[in-house]
Amino acid sequence: MTISASIYDPQTECMSREQLRALQSERLRRIVRYEYENVPLYRQKMDAAGVRPEQIRGVEDICRLPFTEKSDLRDSFPYGLLAVPKQQIVRIQGSSGTTGKPIVVGYTESDVEIWTEMVARALTAAGGGADDIVQICYGYGLFTGGLGAHQGAARIGAMVVPMSSGNTQRQLMMLQELGATMLCCTPSYATLLGESLRQMNVDRSRLRLKSGCFGAEPWSEEMRQKLEELLGLEALNIYGLTEIAGPGVAYECLQKNGMHINEDHVLAEIIDPASGEPLPYGSSGELIFTTLTKQGQPMLRYRTRDICTLYDDPCPCGRNTLRMGRISGRTDDMLVIRGVNVFPSQIEAALIGVGGVAPHFVLVVERVNSSDTLEVRVELTEEMFSDTVSHLEGVKRALAEQVKSVTGVQAKITLAPPKSIPRFEGKAKRVIDNRKL
């Protein structure tokens, strides 16, 4: 299907790099002083680093500022990082915390408005407009996915179907009966929807889907191909994070060559995750964000822990913003196996390249006799499950070779029966690390 996509705000999204840099510098100066005057933690951090607001004259001075860590949000829970009185906060969004304490972020009315515009830009880049029906299968509530996608879809004038996650049979019925043209959910849940359609022998032509914005978890180019085959749509990446804003911080256009960052609202950097030193465009490293226009709970140099690459070469779509490549993993869920860095997304790419297995897997790491072991449990397709033992052994060998080729690590391959690996309506849980590290 040929999709006609426009640009939501051409004046901003297509401004020159020089104009954008000047705008970012102006907004950075303002937000640094705003943070210093209104948030005690930032004042303490800057004083400890020997940095005064007047020393930040432009984006070239960003490296002088201290980092913000996720632990800062947990330690300041719930309202310690607010830059405005609670009376000005109109919404709280958040995510669950791994230590039992969640992360919450306060939004002013202006913050919600800016976030809405960022999502509107993303959906427009995916071909969305007033004639579309957008089915949203992200979870609603504290998680930013559902409400974020909803408010952006409403902004472009689309009809919104706020399904939230879960109840797959009902999701599929509504997709068909209401005629959704766009789908918003995690890539793993979109895969589940597509597989369920196939198992129900539903003809894909009964769907009207033209594009989907999939995010909230890393996914590979191979997964894109799988989704487009299953659902017959253009599968596009969208990125957001609770601490900065939900979906819409960055998004793919139909060129599919990286996610455009909404740079008038966020300043992006790439650093070496070990040293904290900045890296040039084109280098893989940890993604850092500074919010430039957020009022309620702005962030200075927030360490996302996401690993990716930034690109500044022009995009054929006409937008001049930086683009970020796919998230290859996270510094805090990266596995180190016998000294080798391994990301779940690498495993996913390796598995999808081998026929006969489904894109559902889990990695199990153990430590045996002081040595790390990696087991990859991957589901067989229904067609392969009843195949001969010799053929299945061949599949296991092919998978082991592919994983070794991609990661450099020898892994034990376990073939699991169809539907035996848990499905997740939100972010897929891919790793079980049983080591006592």
XYZ file of C-alpha atoms in Angstrom:
437
model
C 0.000 0.000 0.000
C 1.318 3.440 -0.946
C 1.021 5.856 1.948
C 0.952 9.611 1.564
C 2.756 11.211 4.488
C 3.088 14.906 5.191
C 5.023 16.883 7.791
C 3.071 18.132 10.800
C 5.163 21.272 11.424
C 7.412 21.911 8.381
C 8.727 25.228 9.719
C 10.197 23.535 12.796
C 10.938 20.022 11.562
C 12.685 21.258 8.421
C 14.595 24.263 9.788
C 18.312 24.335 9.034
C 20.842 22.821 11.417
C 22.191 26.310 12.118
C 18.743 27.651 13.039
C 18.030 24.620 15.180
C 21.341 24.905 17.029
C 20.645 28.574 17.793
C 17.166 27.702 19.095
C 18.565 24.898 21.238
C 21.246 27.170 22.692
C 18.693 29.812 23.632
C 16.432 27.240 25.288
C 19.343 25.485 27.018
C 20.484 28.724 28.654
C 16.974 29.327 29.895
C 16.345 25.795 31.220
C 19.687 25.586 33.033
C 18.977 28.769 34.963
C 15.386 27.620 35.566
C 16.599 24.313 37.029
C 19.278 25.970 39.137
C 16.785 28.391 40.657
C 13.906 25.964 41.195
C 15.271 22.447 41.882
C 17.573 22.031 44.909
C 19.126 18.811 43.578
C 20.299 20.508 40.375
C 21.624 23.472 42.293
C 23.609 21.071 44.515
C 24.896 19.100 41.505
C 25.993 22.212 39.632
C 27.616 23.748 42.703
C 29.505 20.502 43.332
C 30.696 20.516 39.709
C 31.729 24.170 39.946
C 29.322 25.246 37.198
C 27.220 28.411 37.239
C 24.198 28.938 34.944
C 25.873 31.921 33.233
C 28.719 29.641 32.108
C 26.330 27.695 29.871
C 26.214 29.907 26.800
C 25.104 27.325 24.235
C 24.906 23.666 23.287
C 28.702 23.544 23.023
C 28.811 23.892 26.834
C 26.474 20.987 27.560
C 29.366 18.744 28.636
C 30.083 21.033 31.595
C 26.789 20.038 33.217
C 26.523 17.031 35.561
C 24.483 13.969 34.614
C 21.098 13.028 36.026
C 20.681 9.340 36.908
C 17.593 7.193 37.376
C 18.611 6.884 41.031
C 18.077 10.652 41.369
C 14.399 10.173 40.521
C 14.035 7.299 42.972
C 15.822 9.203 45.750
C 13.648 12.270 45.105
C 10.362 10.328 44.936
C 7.714 11.580 44.613
C 7.987 15.359 44.223
C 11.630 16.230 44.916
C 12.499 17.100 41.299
C 9.490 19.285 40.565
C 10.406 22.772 39.370
C 6.909 24.156 39.974
C 4.416 24.022 42.867
C 2.264 20.865 42.890
C -0.770 23.014 42.097
C 0.628 23.523 38.576
C 1.009 19.790 37.903
C -1.966 18.472 35.920
C -0.773 14.884 35.402
C 1.554 12.290 36.883
C 3.047 9.621 34.630
C 5.368 6.911 35.815
C 6.885 3.476 35.532
C 7.469 0.632 37.932
C 10.813 0.570 39.716
C 13.098 -2.446 39.892
C 13.771 -1.764 43.575
C 10.109 -1.518 44.531
C 9.983 2.271 44.355
C 8.402 3.621 41.146
C 9.522 6.580 39.080
C 6.993 9.363 38.653
C 7.181 12.508 36.552
C 4.981 15.576 36.858
C 3.549 17.344 33.792
C 2.189 20.859 33.611
C -0.512 21.764 31.114
C 2.215 23.130 28.826
C 4.201 19.884 29.122
C 1.186 17.817 28.063
C 0.601 20.176 25.135
C 4.207 19.863 23.926
C 4.170 16.072 24.306
C 0.903 15.919 22.352
C 2.499 17.868 19.512
C 5.509 15.532 19.454
C 3.233 12.487 19.081
C 1.221 14.285 16.402
C 4.439 14.770 14.438
C 5.203 11.048 14.774
C 1.783 9.864 13.610
C 1.814 12.320 10.716
C 5.220 10.936 9.659
C 3.609 7.468 9.647
C 0.970 8.679 7.203
C -1.656 9.567 9.795
C -4.344 12.190 9.420
C -7.989 13.054 9.977
C -9.202 10.157 7.806
C -7.496 7.514 9.940
C -8.712 5.152 12.642
C -5.982 4.540 15.214
C -6.271 1.481 17.453
C -4.127 1.918 20.567
C -3.054 -1.259 22.339
C -0.498 0.281 24.655
C -1.499 0.172 28.310
C -3.301 3.208 29.711
C -2.582 4.566 33.177
C 0.762 5.639 34.647
C 2.577 4.063 31.672
C 3.012 6.804 29.059
C 2.211 4.659 26.016
C -1.577 4.631 25.941
C -2.336 8.231 26.870
C 0.589 9.539 24.822
C -0.497 7.839 21.610
C -4.134 8.742 22.322
C -3.573 12.473 22.702
C -1.385 12.608 19.571
C -3.944 10.711 17.485
C -6.692 13.036 18.662
C -4.536 16.054 17.776
C -4.260 15.004 14.117
C -8.035 14.532 14.011
C -8.015 10.746 13.755
C -10.683 8.466 15.204
C -9.178 6.859 18.316
C -9.944 3.315 19.465
C -8.543 3.217 23.042
C -8.343 -0.568 23.453
C -5.397 -0.627 25.888
C -3.560 -3.964 26.123
C -4.902 -7.451 26.641
C -7.944 -9.447 25.454
C -6.371 -10.408 22.144
C -9.520 -11.902 20.627
C -11.419 -8.684 21.217
C -8.513 -6.662 19.810
C -8.627 -8.649 16.590
C -12.401 -8.377 16.303
C -12.238 -4.599 16.696
C -9.357 -4.328 14.212
C -11.537 -5.985 11.596
C -14.951 -4.540 12.433
C -13.917 -0.938 13.066
C -11.455 -0.894 10.170
C -8.410 0.494 11.973
C -5.841 1.945 9.584
C -3.079 2.485 12.142
C -1.913 0.407 15.108
C 0.036 1.557 18.177
C 1.501 -1.045 20.564
C 4.698 -2.853 21.501
C 6.311 -4.870 18.684
C 6.019 -8.066 20.729
C 2.267 -7.548 21.172
C 1.859 -6.703 17.484
C 3.577 -10.024 16.724
C 1.128 -11.814 18.991
C -1.787 -10.155 17.186
C -0.386 -11.158 13.795
C 0.257 -14.750 14.848
C -3.231 -15.018 16.323
C -4.733 -13.830 13.029
C -2.785 -16.484 11.182
C -3.841 -19.217 13.612
C -7.477 -18.161 13.195
C -7.038 -18.382 9.413
C -8.165 -14.782 9.030
C -7.372 -13.450 5.580
C -4.980 -10.504 6.019
C -6.866 -8.636 3.312
C -9.732 -8.203 5.787
C -7.566 -5.706 7.662
C -7.287 -2.083 6.570
C -4.047 -1.424 8.452
C -1.575 0.728 6.542
C 1.000 1.549 9.227
C 1.917 0.944 12.840
C 3.977 2.827 15.427
C 5.706 0.263 17.617
C 7.849 1.052 20.628
C 8.490 0.646 24.392
C 11.042 -2.122 23.794
C 14.036 -2.635 21.483
C 13.271 -4.478 18.250
C 15.240 -5.461 15.196
C 15.045 -4.937 11.444
C 14.194 -8.635 11.160
C 11.247 -8.062 13.492
C 10.100 -5.235 11.225
C 10.008 -7.623 8.269
C 8.094 -10.169 10.361
C 5.490 -7.611 11.431
C 5.004 -6.303 7.913
C 4.512 -9.862 6.673
C 2.042 -10.750 9.433
C -0.051 -7.579 9.394
C 0.463 -6.137 5.908
C 1.471 -2.675 7.117
C 4.437 -0.311 7.272
C 6.070 -1.020 10.647
C 7.670 2.107 12.108
C 9.692 2.676 15.252
C 8.687 5.222 17.892
C 10.640 6.118 21.019
C 9.903 7.699 24.344
C 10.739 7.286 28.010
C 8.904 8.229 31.157
C 11.646 10.500 32.443
C 11.626 12.754 29.338
C 8.210 12.225 27.732
C 6.300 9.250 26.451
C 6.140 8.100 22.820
C 7.069 10.871 20.402
C 10.477 11.908 21.694
C 11.716 10.364 18.436
C 9.978 8.636 15.538
C 10.582 7.064 12.138
C 9.297 8.481 8.895
C 8.453 6.220 5.965
C 12.092 6.308 4.816
C 12.807 3.946 7.748
C 16.380 5.156 8.171
C 16.371 6.180 11.830
C 14.083 7.982 14.251
C 13.823 11.759 13.956
C 14.396 13.423 17.327
C 12.174 16.348 18.267
C 15.242 18.502 18.784
C 13.418 21.742 19.425
C 12.218 20.156 22.669
C 15.044 17.751 23.602
C 18.822 17.945 23.194
C 20.445 14.579 22.430
C 24.017 13.410 23.027
C 25.930 10.142 22.744
C 28.557 9.329 25.361
C 30.928 6.518 26.193
C 28.951 4.750 28.954
C 32.119 3.893 30.881
C 33.959 7.223 30.791
C 31.033 9.625 30.262
C 32.980 11.355 27.480
C 31.062 12.583 24.402
C 31.223 10.569 21.192
C 30.852 11.861 17.610
C 27.815 11.232 15.435
C 27.972 7.773 13.901
C 29.426 6.209 17.056
C 27.519 3.733 19.190
C 27.132 4.785 22.809
C 24.729 5.736 25.565
C 21.944 8.148 24.709
C 21.666 11.300 26.858
C 18.725 13.704 26.833
C 18.258 17.239 28.141
C 14.716 18.632 28.045
C 14.620 22.162 26.625
C 10.988 23.192 27.100
C 9.640 21.063 29.938
C 8.369 23.029 32.944
C 7.087 20.559 35.536
C 10.049 18.216 35.892
C 12.774 19.078 33.390
C 15.867 16.883 33.075
C 19.500 17.903 32.566
C 21.727 15.367 30.803
C 19.601 12.369 31.732
C 21.360 9.028 31.259
C 18.806 6.864 29.463
C 21.018 3.719 29.572
C 19.872 3.054 25.996
C 22.604 2.162 23.503
C 22.241 3.591 20.011
C 23.856 5.782 17.338
C 23.013 9.349 16.279
C 23.101 10.451 12.629
C 23.167 14.003 11.280
C 23.126 13.322 7.518
C 20.062 14.607 5.629
C 16.929 12.467 5.365
C 15.105 12.334 2.011
C 11.841 13.143 3.815
C 12.984 16.776 4.218
C 13.313 16.854 8.020
C 16.686 18.142 9.222
C 16.592 16.824 12.772
C 19.102 14.341 14.142
C 18.087 10.718 13.765
C 18.735 7.968 16.265
C 19.304 4.409 15.174
C 17.573 1.425 16.705
C 18.183 0.795 20.388
C 20.628 -2.104 20.331
C 20.306 -2.685 24.073
C 20.711 -1.052 27.439
C 23.751 -0.606 29.589
C 21.728 -1.932 32.530
C 20.292 -5.046 30.814
C 23.329 -5.817 28.725
C 24.615 -9.298 29.501
C 28.327 -9.861 29.863
C 28.976 -13.502 28.977
C 32.585 -14.607 29.403
C 33.713 -11.033 28.806
C 31.507 -10.478 25.730
C 28.700 -7.895 25.684
C 25.439 -9.508 24.543
C 22.123 -7.726 23.997
C 18.716 -9.456 23.646
C 18.144 -7.574 20.387
C 21.175 -9.341 18.864
C 19.683 -12.701 19.761
C 16.344 -11.693 18.280
C 17.988 -10.773 14.975
C 19.835 -14.105 14.908
C 16.713 -16.176 15.627
C 14.445 -14.490 13.109
C 17.020 -15.283 10.426
C 16.434 -19.025 10.874
C 13.258 -20.640 9.546
C 11.034 -22.823 11.684
C 11.129 -20.816 14.898
C 8.800 -18.136 16.215
C 10.043 -14.699 17.411
C 9.505 -15.652 21.049
C 12.512 -16.431 23.183
C 14.081 -16.103 26.600
C 17.748 -16.007 27.579
C 18.836 -17.946 30.664
C 22.253 -17.183 32.125
C 23.898 -19.424 34.734
C 27.336 -19.597 36.323
C 28.733 -23.154 36.369
C 32.192 -23.826 37.848
C 33.021 -20.101 37.717
C 32.138 -19.922 34.022
C 29.084 -18.244 32.473
C 26.677 -20.260 30.354
C 24.000 -18.925 28.006
C 20.885 -20.864 27.126
C 18.525 -19.597 24.429
C 15.024 -21.006 24.722
C 13.132 -20.397 21.506
C 9.715 -21.512 20.338
C 9.120 -23.736 17.369
C 6.364 -22.876 14.929
C 3.317 -25.156 14.791
C 4.540 -26.523 11.456
C 7.957 -27.460 12.819
C 6.843 -28.921 16.151
C 5.888 -32.282 14.680
C 8.973 -32.556 12.469
C 11.566 -35.314 12.695
C 14.200 -35.403 15.422
C 16.996 -35.187 12.867
C 15.483 -32.098 11.275
C 15.044 -30.407 14.652
C 18.678 -31.141 15.506
C 19.612 -29.386 12.289
C 17.536 -26.366 13.332
C 19.320 -26.283 16.704
C 22.719 -26.371 15.009
C 21.710 -23.584 12.623
C 20.475 -21.452 15.508
C 23.634 -22.032 17.545
C 25.802 -21.067 14.580
C 23.730 -17.946 13.928
C 23.874 -16.826 17.588
C 27.631 -17.468 17.671
C 28.095 -15.515 14.439
C 26.123 -12.499 15.689
C 27.277 -12.358 19.319
C 30.560 -14.253 19.412
C 29.201 -16.429 22.239
C 28.494 -20.154 22.131
C 24.972 -20.779 23.418
C 22.927 -23.833 24.264
C 19.761 -23.878 22.160
C 16.562 -25.284 23.646
C 13.599 -25.697 21.289
C 10.346 -25.074 23.127
C 6.825 -26.145 22.064
C 4.572 -23.554 20.417
C 2.995 -21.027 22.841
C 5.086 -22.290 25.779
C 7.066 -19.076 26.268
C 5.025 -16.398 28.092
C 3.536 -13.568 26.035
C 3.574 -10.035 27.376
C 1.086 -7.299 26.604
C 3.622 -4.655 27.615
C 7.394 -4.939 27.366
C 8.611 -8.453 26.692
C 10.787 -9.972 29.443
C 13.679 -11.616 27.649
C 16.336 -12.348 30.289
C 16.597 -14.670 33.308
C 19.983 -14.105 34.936
C 20.561 -16.677 37.667
C 24.142 -15.665 38.395
C 25.007 -14.274 41.812
C 26.863 -11.190 40.568
